[in-house]
Short mmCIF file of C-alpha atoms in Angstrom, two decimals:
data_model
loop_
_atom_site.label_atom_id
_atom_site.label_comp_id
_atom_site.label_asym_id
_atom_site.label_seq_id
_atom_site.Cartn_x
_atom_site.Cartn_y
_atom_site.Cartn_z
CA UNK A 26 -20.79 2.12 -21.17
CA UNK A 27 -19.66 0.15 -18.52
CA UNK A 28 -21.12 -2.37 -16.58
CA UNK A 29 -20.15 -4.88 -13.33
CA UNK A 30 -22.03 -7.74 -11.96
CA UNK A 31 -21.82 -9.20 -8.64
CA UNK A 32 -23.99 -12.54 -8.88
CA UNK A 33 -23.96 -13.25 -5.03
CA UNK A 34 -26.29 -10.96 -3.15
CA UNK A 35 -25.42 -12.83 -0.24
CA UNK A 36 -22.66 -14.68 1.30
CA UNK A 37 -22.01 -16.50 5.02
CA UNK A 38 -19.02 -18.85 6.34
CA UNK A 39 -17.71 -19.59 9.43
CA UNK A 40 -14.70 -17.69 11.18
CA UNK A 41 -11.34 -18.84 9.63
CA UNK A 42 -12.72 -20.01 6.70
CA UNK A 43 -11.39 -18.87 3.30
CA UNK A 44 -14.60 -16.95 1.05
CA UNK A 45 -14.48 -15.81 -2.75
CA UNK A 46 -16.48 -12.90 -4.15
CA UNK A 47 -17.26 -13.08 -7.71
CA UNK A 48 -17.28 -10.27 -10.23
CA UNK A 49 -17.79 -10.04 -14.17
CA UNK A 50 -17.38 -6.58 -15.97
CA UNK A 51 -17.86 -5.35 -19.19
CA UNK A 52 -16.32 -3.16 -21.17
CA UNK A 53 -14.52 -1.96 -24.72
CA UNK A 54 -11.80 -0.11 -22.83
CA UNK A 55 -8.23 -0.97 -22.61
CA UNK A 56 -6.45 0.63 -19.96
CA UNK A 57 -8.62 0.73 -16.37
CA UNK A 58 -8.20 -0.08 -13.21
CA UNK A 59 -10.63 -2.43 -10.93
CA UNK A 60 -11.45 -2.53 -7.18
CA UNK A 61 -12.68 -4.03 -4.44
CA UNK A 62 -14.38 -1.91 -1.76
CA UNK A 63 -15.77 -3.08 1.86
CA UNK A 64 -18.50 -1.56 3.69
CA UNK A 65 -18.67 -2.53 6.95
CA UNK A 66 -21.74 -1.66 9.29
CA UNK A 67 -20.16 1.70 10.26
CA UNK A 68 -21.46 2.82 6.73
CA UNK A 69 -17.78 3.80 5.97
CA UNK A 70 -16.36 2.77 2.40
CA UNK A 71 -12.86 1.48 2.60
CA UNK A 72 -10.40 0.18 -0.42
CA UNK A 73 -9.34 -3.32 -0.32
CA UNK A 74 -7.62 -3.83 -3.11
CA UNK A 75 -7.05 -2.95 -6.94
CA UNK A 76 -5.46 -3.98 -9.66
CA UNK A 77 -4.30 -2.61 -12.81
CA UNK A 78 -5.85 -4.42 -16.18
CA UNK A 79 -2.10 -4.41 -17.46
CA UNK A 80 -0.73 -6.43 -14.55
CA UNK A 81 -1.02 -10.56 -15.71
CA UNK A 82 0.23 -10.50 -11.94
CA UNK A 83 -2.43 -10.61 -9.32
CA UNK A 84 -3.03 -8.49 -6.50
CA UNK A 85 -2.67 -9.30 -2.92
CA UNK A 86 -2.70 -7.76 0.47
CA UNK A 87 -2.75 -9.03 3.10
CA UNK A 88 -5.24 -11.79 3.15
CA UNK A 89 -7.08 -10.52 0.57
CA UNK A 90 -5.88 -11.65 -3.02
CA UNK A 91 -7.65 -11.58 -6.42
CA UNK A 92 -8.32 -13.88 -9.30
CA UNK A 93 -8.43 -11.34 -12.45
CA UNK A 94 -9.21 -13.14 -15.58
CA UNK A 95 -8.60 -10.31 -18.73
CA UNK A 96 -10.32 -12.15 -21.64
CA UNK A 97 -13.12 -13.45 -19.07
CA UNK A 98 -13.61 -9.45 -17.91
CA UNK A 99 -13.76 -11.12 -14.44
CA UNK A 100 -12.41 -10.25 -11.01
CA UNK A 101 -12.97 -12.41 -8.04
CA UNK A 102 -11.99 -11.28 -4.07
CA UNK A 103 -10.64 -13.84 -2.00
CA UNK A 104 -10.68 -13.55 1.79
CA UNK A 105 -8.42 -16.22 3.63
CA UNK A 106 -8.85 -16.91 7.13
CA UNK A 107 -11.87 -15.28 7.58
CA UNK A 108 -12.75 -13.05 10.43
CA UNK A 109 -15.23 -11.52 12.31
CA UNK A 110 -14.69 -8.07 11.50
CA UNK A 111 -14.83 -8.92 7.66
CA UNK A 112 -18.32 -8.99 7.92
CA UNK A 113 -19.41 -6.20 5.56
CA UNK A 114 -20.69 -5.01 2.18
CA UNK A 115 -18.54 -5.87 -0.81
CA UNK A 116 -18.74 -3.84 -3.72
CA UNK A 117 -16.65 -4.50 -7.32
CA UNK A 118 -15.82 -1.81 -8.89
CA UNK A 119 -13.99 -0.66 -12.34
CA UNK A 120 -12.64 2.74 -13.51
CA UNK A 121 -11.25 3.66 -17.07
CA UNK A 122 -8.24 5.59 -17.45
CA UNK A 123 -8.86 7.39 -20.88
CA UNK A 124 -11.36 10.07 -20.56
CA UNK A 125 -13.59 11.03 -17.43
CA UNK A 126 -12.66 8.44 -14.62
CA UNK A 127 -15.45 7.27 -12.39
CA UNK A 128 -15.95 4.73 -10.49
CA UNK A 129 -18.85 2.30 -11.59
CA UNK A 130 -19.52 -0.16 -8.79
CA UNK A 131 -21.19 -3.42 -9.05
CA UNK A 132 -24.87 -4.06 -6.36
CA UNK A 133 -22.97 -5.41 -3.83
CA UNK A 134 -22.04 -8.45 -1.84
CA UNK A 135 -22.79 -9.20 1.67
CA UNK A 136 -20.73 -11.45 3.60
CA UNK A 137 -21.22 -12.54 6.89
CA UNK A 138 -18.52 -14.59 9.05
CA UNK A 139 -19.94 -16.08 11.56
CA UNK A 140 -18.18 -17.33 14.82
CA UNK C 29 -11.30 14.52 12.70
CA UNK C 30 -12.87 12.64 9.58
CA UNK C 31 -10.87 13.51 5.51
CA UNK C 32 -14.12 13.88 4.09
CA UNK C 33 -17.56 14.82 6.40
CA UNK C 34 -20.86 14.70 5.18
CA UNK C 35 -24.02 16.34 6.90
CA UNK C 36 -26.24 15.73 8.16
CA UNK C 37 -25.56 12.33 8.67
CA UNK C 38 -29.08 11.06 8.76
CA UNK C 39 -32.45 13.06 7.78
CA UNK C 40 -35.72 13.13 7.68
CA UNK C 41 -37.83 14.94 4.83
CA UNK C 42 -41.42 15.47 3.54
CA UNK C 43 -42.15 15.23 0.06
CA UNK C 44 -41.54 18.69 -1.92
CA UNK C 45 -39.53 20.21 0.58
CA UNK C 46 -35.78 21.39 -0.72
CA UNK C 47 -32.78 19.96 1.27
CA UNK C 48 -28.97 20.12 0.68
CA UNK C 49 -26.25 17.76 1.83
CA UNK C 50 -22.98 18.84 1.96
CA UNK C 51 -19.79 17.66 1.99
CA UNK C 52 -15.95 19.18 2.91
CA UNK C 53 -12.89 16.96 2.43
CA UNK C 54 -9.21 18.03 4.27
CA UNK C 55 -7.33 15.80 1.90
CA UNK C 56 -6.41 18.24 -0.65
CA UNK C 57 -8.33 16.53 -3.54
CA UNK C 58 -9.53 18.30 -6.77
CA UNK C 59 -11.99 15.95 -7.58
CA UNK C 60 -15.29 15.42 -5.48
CA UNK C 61 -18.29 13.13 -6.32
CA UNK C 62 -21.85 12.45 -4.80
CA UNK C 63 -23.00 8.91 -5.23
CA UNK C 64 -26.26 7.80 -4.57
CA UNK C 65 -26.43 3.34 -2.57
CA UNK C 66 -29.66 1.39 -2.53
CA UNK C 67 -30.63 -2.09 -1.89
CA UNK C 68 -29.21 -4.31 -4.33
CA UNK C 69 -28.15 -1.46 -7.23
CA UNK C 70 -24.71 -0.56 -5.43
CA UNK C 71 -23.50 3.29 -5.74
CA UNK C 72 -24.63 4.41 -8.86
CA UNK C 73 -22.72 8.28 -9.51
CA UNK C 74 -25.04 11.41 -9.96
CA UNK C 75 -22.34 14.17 -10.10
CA UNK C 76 -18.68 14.66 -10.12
CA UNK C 77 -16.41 17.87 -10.05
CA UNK C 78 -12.95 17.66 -11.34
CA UNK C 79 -11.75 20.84 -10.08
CA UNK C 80 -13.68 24.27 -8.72
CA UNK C 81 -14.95 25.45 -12.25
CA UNK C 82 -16.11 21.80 -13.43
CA UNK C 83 -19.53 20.17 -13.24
CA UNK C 84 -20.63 17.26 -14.38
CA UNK C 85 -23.77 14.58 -14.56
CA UNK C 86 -23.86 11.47 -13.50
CA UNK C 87 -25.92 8.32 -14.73
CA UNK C 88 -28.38 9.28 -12.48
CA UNK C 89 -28.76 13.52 -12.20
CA UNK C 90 -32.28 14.22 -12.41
CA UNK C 91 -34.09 15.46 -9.72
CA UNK C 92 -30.47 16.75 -8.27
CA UNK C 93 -28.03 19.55 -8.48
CA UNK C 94 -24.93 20.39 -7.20
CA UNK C 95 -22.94 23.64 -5.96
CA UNK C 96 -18.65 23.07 -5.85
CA UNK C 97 -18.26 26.28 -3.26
CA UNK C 98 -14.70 25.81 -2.94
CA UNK C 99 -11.88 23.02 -3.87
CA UNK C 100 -12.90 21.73 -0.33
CA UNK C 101 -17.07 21.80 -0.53
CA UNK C 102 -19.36 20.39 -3.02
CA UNK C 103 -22.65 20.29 -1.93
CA UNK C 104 -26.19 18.12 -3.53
CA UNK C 105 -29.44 19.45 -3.65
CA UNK C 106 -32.65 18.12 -3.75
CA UNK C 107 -34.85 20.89 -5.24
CA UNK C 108 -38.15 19.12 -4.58
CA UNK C 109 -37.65 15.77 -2.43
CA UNK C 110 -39.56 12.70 -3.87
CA UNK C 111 -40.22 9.56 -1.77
CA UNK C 112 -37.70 7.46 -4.27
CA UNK C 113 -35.03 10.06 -3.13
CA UNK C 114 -35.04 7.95 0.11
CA UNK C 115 -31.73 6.41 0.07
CA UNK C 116 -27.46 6.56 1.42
CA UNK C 117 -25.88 9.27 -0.29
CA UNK C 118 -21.56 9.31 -0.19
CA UNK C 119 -19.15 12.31 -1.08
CA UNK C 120 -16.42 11.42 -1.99
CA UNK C 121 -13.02 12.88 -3.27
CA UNK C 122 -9.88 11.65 -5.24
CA UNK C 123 -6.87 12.67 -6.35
CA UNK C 124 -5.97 12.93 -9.97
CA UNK C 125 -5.01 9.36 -10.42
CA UNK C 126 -8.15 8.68 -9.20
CA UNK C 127 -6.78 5.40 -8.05
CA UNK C 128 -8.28 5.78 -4.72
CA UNK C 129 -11.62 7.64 -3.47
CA UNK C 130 -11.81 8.51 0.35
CA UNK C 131 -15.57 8.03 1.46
CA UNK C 132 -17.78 10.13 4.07
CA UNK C 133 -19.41 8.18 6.16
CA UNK C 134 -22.95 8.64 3.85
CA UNK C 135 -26.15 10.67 4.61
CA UNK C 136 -29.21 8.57 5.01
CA UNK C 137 -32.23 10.35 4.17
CA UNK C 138 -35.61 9.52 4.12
CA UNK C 139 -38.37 11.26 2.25
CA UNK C 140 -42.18 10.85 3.63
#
């Protein structure tokens, strides 16, 4: 079975600052996919960003980028430029591609920018 | 109007009573899932659907069941609510890939 971690119950920085999100995983599986999913006060779940495990290349969009480290099974968010409307819920989350695919989310991050 | 709408979107139970949630999606997808959030665990998955004629459990299942009506409805029952039932439930759907699930915007519900 799978399994993600997010150490960091709780995160604040100020407005314009740049924040990263840690993440560990674990699994046995090859070929999956991981993800990074904000939750903002409205409740509403919204993709950030994801990467493929077969990419060496990291993701980016935007201001958001990621740090995915294979052989560590880790995969850290970062937010540059922080702003006010990136306070929110962060959630990790991984998917395998052979078999039933699922999402299995980590417990969550939340970050708060303050002005 | 909202790709995937949950109700009700916030509820109020007593303990043994049955209560459904349900959830329709406009974007098409085949598969449908009901996840359960609380404090500090994250969304942990209690059913999924992969098309109209397939059910299956999540980690978490007991205590639940599920009806998939149609491709667009998939609905979550609570046969007998329990007090530890209290908590933000999400539908959500995906398409094949699965690469990325559209969210309601949750159900909370509270069991006294």
């Amino acid at each position: 079975a799978q399994t993600v971690t997010q150490s960091q119950p709780e995160m604040s920085v100020q407005e314009a600052e740049t924040v990263t999100l840690s993440c560990t995983y674990d699994t046995s599986e090859n070929n999956y996919y991981l993800f990074w999913y904000k939750q903002p006060p409205s409740r509403q779940m919204i993709l950030v960003i994801r990467q493929e495990a077969y990419k060496q290349q990291n993701a980016t969009e935007n201001r958001f980028s990621v740090n995915f480290q294979k052989a560590a099974k880790s995969f850290s968010l970062k937010i540059s430029d922080s702003q006010l409307g990136d306070t929110a819920m962060y959630f990790c989350a991984f998917m395998k591609l052979q078999g039933a695919q699922k999402l299995v989310f980590g417990q969550g991050t939340r970050l708060t920018i303050n002005p | 109007d909202a790709d995937v709408t949950q109700t009700p979107r916030n509820r109020i139970t007593k303990t043994g009573k049955r209560i459904m949630l349900e959830c329709s999606q406009t974007k098409g997808h085949d598969r449908m899932y009901w996840y359960r959030q609380d404090p500090g665990l994250g969304l942990r998955l209690i059913y999924y659907s992969f098309d109209v004629k397939d059910i299956n459990k999540g980690e978490i299942s007991d205590g639940y069941s599920v009806s998939r009506q149609a491709q667009a409805k998939f609905s979550l029952s609570l046969e007998s609510a329990i007090p530890n039932q209290t908590a933000l439930y999400f539908c959500a759907t995906s398409d094949r890939t699965g690469l990325e699930a559209f969210f309601g915007q949750g159900t909370r519900l509270t069991v006294v």
